[in-house]
Short mmCIF file of C-alpha atoms in Angstrom, two decimals:
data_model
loop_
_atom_site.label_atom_id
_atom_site.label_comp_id
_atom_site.label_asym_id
_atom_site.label_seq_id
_atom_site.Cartn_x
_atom_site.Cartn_y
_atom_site.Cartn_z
CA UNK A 1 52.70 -16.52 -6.71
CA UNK A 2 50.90 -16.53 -3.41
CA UNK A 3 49.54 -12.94 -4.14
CA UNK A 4 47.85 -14.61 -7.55
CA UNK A 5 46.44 -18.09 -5.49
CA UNK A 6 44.77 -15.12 -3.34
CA UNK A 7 43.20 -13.23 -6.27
CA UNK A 8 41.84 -16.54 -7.77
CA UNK A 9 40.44 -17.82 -4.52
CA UNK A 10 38.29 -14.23 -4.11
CA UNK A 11 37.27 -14.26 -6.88
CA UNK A 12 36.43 -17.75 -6.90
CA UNK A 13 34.29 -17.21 -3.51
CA UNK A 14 32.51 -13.84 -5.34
CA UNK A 15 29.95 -15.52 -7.23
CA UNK A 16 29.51 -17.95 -4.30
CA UNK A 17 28.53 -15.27 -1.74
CA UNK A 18 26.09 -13.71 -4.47
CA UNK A 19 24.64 -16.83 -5.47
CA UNK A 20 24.00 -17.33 -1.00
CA UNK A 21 22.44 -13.46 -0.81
CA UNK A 22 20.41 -14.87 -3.98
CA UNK A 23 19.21 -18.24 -2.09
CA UNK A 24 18.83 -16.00 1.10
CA UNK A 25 16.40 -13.64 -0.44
CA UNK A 26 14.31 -16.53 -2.48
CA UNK A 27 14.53 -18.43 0.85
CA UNK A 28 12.97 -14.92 3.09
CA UNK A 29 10.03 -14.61 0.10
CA UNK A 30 9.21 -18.75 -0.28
CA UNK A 31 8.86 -18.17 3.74
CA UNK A 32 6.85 -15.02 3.49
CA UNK A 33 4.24 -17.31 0.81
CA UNK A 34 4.46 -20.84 2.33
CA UNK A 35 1.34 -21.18 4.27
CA UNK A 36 0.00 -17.64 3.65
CA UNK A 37 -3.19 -17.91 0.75
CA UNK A 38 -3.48 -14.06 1.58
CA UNK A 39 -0.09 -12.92 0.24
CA UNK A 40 -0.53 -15.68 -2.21
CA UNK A 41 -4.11 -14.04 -3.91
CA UNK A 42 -3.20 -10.57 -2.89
CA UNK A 43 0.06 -10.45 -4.96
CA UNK A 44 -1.89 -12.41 -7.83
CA UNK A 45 -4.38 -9.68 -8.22
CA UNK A 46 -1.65 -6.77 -7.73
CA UNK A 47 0.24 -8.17 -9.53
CA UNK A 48 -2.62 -8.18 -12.57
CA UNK A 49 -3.45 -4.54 -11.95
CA UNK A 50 -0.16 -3.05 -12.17
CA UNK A 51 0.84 -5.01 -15.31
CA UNK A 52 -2.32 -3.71 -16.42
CA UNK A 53 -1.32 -0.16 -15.66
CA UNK A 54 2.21 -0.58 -16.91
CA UNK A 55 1.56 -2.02 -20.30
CA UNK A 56 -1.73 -0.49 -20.92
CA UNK A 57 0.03 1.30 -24.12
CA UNK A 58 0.78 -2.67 -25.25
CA UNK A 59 -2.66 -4.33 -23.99
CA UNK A 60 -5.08 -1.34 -24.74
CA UNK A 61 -6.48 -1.36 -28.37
CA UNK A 62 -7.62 2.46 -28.57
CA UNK A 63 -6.63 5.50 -27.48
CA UNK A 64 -8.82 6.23 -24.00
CA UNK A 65 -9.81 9.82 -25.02
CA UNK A 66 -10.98 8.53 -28.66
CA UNK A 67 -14.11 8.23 -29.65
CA UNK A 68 -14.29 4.21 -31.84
CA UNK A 69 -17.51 3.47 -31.18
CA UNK A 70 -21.23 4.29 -31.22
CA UNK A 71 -22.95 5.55 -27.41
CA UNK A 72 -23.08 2.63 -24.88
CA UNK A 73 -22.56 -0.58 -27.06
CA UNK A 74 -22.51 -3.49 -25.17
CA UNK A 75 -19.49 -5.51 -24.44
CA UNK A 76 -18.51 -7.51 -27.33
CA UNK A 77 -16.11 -9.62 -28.98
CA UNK A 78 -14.54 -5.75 -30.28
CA UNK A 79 -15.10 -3.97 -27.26
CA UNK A 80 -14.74 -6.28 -24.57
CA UNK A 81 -15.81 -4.00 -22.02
CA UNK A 82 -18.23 -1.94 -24.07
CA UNK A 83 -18.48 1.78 -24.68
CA UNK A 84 -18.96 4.92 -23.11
CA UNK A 85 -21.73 7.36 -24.09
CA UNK A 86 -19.36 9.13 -26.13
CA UNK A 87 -18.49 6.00 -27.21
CA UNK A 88 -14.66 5.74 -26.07
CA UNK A 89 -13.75 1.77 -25.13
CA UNK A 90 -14.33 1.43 -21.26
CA UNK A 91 -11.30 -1.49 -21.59
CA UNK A 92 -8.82 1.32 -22.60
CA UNK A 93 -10.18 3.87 -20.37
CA UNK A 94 -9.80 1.21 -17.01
CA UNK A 95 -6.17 0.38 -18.42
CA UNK A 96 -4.71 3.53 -18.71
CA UNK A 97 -7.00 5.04 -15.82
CA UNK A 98 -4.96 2.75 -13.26
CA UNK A 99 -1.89 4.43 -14.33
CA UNK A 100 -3.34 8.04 -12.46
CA UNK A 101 -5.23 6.35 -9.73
CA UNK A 102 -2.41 4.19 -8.60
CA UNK A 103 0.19 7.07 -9.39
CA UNK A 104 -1.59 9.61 -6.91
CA UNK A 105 -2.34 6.73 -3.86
CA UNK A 106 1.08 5.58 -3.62
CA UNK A 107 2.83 9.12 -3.74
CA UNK A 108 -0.40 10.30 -1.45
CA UNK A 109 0.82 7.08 0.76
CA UNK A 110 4.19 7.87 0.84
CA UNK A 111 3.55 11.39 1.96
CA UNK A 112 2.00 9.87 4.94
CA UNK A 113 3.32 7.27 6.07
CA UNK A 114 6.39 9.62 5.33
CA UNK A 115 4.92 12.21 8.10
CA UNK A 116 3.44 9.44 9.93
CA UNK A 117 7.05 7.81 10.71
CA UNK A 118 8.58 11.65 11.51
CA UNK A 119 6.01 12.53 14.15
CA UNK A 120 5.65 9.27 15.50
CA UNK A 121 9.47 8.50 16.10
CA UNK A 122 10.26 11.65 17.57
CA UNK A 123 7.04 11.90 19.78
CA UNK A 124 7.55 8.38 20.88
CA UNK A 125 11.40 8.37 21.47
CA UNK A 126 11.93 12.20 22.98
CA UNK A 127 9.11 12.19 25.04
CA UNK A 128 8.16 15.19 27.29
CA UNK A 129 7.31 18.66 25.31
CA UNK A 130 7.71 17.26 22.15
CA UNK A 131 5.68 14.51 22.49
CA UNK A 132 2.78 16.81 24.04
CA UNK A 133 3.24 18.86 21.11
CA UNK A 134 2.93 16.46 18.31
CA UNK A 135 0.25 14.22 20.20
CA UNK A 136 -1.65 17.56 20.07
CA UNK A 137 -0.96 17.89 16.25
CA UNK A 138 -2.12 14.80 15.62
CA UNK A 139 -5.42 15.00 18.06
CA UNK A 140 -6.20 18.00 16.02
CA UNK A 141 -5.95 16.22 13.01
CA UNK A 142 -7.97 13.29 14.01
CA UNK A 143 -10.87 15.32 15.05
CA UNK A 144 -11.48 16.30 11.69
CA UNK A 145 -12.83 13.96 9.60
CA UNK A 146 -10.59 13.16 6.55
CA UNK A 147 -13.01 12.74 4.00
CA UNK A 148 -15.29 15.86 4.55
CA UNK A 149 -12.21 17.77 5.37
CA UNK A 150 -10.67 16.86 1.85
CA UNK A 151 -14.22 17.80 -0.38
CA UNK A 152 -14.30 21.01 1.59
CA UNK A 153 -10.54 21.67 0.39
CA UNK A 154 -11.09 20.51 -3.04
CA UNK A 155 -14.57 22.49 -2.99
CA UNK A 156 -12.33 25.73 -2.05
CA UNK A 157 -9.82 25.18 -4.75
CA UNK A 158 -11.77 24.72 -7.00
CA UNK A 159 -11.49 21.47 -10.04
CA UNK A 160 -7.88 20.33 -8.80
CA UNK A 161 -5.24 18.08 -10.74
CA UNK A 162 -3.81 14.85 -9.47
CA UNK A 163 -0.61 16.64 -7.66
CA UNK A 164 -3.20 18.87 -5.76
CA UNK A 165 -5.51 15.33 -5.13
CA UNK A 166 -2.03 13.93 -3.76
CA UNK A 167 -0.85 16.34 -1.75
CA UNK A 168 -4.11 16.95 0.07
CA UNK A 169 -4.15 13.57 0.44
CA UNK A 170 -1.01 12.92 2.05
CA UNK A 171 -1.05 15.62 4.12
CA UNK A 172 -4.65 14.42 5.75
CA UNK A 173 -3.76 10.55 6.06
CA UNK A 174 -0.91 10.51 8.34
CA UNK A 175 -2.29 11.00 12.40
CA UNK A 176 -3.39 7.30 12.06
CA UNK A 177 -0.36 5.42 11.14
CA UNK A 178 1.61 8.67 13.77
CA UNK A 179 0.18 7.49 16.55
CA UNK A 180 0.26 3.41 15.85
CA UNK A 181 3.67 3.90 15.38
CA UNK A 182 4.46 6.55 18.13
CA UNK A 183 2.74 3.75 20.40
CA UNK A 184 5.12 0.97 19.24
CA UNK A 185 7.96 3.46 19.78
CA UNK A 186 6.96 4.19 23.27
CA UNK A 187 7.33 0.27 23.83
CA UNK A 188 10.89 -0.22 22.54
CA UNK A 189 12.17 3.15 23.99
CA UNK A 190 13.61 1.35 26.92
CA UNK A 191 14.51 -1.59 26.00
CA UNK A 192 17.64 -3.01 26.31
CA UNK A 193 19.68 -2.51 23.20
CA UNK A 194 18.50 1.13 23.13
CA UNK A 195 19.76 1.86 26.85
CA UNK A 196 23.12 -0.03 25.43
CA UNK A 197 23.03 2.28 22.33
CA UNK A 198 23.07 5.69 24.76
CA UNK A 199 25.18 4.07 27.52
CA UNK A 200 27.69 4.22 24.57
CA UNK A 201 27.22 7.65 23.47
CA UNK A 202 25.26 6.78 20.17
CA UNK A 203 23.82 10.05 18.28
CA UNK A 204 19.85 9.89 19.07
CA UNK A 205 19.72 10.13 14.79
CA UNK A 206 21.57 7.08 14.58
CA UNK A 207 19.59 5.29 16.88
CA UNK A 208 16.29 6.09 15.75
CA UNK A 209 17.80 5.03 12.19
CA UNK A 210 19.83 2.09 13.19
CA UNK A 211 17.85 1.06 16.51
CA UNK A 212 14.23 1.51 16.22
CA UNK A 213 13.51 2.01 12.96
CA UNK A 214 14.06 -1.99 11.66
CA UNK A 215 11.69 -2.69 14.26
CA UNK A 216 8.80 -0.67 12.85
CA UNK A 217 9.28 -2.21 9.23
CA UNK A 218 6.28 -4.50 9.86
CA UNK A 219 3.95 -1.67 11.15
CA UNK A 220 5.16 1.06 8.40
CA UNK A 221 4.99 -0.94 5.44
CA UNK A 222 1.19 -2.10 6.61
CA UNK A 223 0.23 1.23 7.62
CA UNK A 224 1.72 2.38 3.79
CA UNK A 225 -0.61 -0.36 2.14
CA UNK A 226 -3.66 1.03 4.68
CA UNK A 227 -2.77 4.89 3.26
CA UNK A 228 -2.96 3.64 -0.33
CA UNK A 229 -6.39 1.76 0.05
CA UNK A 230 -7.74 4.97 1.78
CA UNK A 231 -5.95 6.90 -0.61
CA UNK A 232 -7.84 5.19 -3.54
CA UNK A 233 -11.17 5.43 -2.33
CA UNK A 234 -10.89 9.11 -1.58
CA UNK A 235 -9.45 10.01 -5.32
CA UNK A 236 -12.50 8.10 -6.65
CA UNK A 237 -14.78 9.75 -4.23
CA UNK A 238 -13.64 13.36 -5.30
CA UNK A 239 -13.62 12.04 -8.58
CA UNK A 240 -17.30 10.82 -8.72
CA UNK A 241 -18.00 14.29 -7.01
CA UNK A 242 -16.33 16.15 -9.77
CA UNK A 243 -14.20 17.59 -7.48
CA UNK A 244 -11.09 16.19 -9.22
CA UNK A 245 -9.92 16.92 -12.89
CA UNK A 246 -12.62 15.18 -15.21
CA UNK A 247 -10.62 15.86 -18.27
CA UNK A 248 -7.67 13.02 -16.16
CA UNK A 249 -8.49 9.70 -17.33
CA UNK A 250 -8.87 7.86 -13.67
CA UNK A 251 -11.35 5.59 -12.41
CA UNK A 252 -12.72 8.06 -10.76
CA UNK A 253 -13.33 10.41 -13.57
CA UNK A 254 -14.73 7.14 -15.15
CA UNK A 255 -17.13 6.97 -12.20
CA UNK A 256 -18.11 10.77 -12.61
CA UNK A 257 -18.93 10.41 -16.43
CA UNK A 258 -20.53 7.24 -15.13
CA UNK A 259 -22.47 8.92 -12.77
CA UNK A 260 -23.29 12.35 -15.04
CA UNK A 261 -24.86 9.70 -18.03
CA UNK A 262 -26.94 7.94 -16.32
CA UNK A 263 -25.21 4.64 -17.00
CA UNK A 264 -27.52 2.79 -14.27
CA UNK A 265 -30.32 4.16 -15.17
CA UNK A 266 -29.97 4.11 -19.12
CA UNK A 267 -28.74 0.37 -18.76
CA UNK A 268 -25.09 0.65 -19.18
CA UNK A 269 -24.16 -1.23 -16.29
CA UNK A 270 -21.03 -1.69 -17.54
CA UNK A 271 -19.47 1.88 -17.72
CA UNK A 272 -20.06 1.97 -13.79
CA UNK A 273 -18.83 -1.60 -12.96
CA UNK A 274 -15.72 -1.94 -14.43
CA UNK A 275 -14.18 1.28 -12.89
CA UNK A 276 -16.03 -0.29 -9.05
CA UNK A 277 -14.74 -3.52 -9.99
CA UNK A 278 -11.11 -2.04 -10.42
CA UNK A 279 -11.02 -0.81 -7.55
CA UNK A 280 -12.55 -3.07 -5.47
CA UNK A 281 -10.38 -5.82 -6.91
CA UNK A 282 -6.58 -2.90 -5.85
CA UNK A 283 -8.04 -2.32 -3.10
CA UNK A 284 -8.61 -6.12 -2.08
CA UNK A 285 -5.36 -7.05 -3.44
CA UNK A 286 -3.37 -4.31 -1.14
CA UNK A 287 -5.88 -5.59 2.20
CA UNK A 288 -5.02 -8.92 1.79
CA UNK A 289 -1.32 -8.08 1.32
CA UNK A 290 -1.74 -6.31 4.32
CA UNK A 291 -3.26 -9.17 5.91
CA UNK A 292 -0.30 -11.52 5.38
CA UNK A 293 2.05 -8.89 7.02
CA UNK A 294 0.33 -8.62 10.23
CA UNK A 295 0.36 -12.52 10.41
CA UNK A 296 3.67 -12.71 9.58
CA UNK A 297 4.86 -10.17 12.21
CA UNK A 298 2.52 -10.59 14.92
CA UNK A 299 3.31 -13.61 16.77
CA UNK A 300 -0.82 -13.74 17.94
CA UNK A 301 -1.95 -13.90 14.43
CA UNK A 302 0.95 -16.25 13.31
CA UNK A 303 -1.29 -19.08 10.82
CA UNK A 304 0.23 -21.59 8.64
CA UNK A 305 1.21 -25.32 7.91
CA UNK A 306 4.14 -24.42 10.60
CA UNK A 307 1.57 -23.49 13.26
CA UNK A 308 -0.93 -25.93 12.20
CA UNK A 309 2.26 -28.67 13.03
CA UNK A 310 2.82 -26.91 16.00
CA UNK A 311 -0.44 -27.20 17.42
CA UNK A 312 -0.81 -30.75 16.21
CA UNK A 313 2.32 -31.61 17.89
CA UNK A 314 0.83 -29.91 21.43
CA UNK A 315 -2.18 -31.56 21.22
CA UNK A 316 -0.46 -34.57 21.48
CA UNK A 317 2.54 -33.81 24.64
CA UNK A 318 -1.03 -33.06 26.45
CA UNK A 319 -2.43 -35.78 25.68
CA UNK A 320 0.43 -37.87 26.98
CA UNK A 321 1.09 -35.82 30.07
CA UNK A 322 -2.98 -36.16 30.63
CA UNK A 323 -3.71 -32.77 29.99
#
């Protein structure tokens, strides 16, 4: 009997711990948004992008490769975003182009960020040799610069694919973020909890997983949204160089048959502008994401109706104490 009073009060207490995680994680992201307009219109236009790129089979009208239209028609009430001059809808193209651009910057950004965290960690935690050896890695890397080294690579090979764009590009984009976080390492190496974590005879794995790594979540997540941004404007720029495939529809293929019409010069603003605008809008959208993390984790940069409380409530001990 007491064995079945048990069972019903666990199970009873089940949906009350999930429905606490639930409150607990709505609480963490109402916190993360209250007071922060840059998380607020960063996620908004994200947010519009990649529904954009995930239902562009749903929201675009034509198929981006076919041709429904005459040569550069202006937008209209049929082709909202008018035509190209081989007269494929520019709406459908920009849809279904964010699919490849976005697909290629975040895998390029998780490439590096993925090397970035590797070298950093281990240079900043083991110190001595290895640390000389990767912060030599990663000067040689940073002496190059990443753009010019990536159309000389692209030049070499030849008219490459997205996976070639994306490796290239992850494999250039990481000594950054390496030695931001390497830094940070460096600065929690010896703190207390670590010196308590080998005083105990923790494996150095699990405290680099366990130990430091939570406490770099800030700095790798915004040096993941910085890879992407840089990510992006490097696949366009190889793109509008026709260094990338021009057969991929991308917005910066769009920008290269853009650029090979004439579009500015001919008068069809449009075909060049609405692949820019994309990108300028993703690539404001992930900066002002990025934005909102830095104030949220640096306590210098900390803004909000909290803060502006805060001060309010300063200004006004000071005032009493004649400050």
């Amino acid at each position: 009997m007491d064995k079945t009073v048990e069972v019903g009060q666990n199970q009873a207490k089940t949906p009350n711990n999930g429905l606490q995680k639930l409150k607990r994680i709505f609480g963490s992201i109402y916190a993360f948004f209250y007071g922060n307009p840059p998380a607020i219109i960063g996620t908004l236009l994200l947010s519009m992008v990649l529904i954009g790129a995930i239902f562009a089979n749903v929201l675009a009208p034509y198929s981006p490769e076919k041709r429904v239209a005459r040569p550069h028609q202006e937008p209209s009430a049929k082709y909202v975003m008018g035509t190209t001059r081989s007269g494929r809808d520019v709406y459908s193209q920009v849809l279904h182009g964010a699919r490849k651009t976005l697909t290629v910057s975040l895998f390029a950004g998780l490439i590096a960020m993925s090397i970035a965290v590797a070298v950093g960690v281990s240079a900043g935690y083991f110190g001595g040799k290895i640390d000389e050896r990767l912060n030599f890695l990663t000067n040689v890397f940073l002496v190059f610069p990443q753009l010019p080294l990536l159309i000389v690579l692209a030049a070499f090979l030849g008219q490459v694919g997205s996976v070639v764009i994306t490796i290239l590009l992850g494999l250039t984009s990481w000594p950054w973020g390496a030695r931001v976080i390497r830094a940070q390492t460096m600065a929690i190496r010896n703190k207390e909890f670590i010196l308590a974590a080998e005083v105990m005879g923790e494996s150095k794995f699990r405290i680099i997983m366990v130990e430091i790594l939570p406490n770099l979540v800030s700095i790798v997540f915004g040096g993941f949204l910085g890879a992407v941004i840089y990510a992006m404007g490097s696949e366009a720029g190889l793109g509008i160089l026709g260094l990338g495939d021009a057969t991929e529809v991308s917005w910066g293929s769009m920008l290269y048959w853009a650029q090979t019409s004439s579009a500015l010069y001919t008068g069809a603003w449009w075909e060049m502008m609405v692949p820019a605008l994309a990108l300028a809008i993703t690539g404001g959208g992930l900066a002002l994401i990025n934005m909102s993390i830095d104030q949220v984790s640096n306590p210098k940069l900390k803004t909000g109706p909290h803060m502006k409380l805060w001060h309010k409530l300063k200004k006004i001990a000071d005032k009493k104490r004649g400050l």
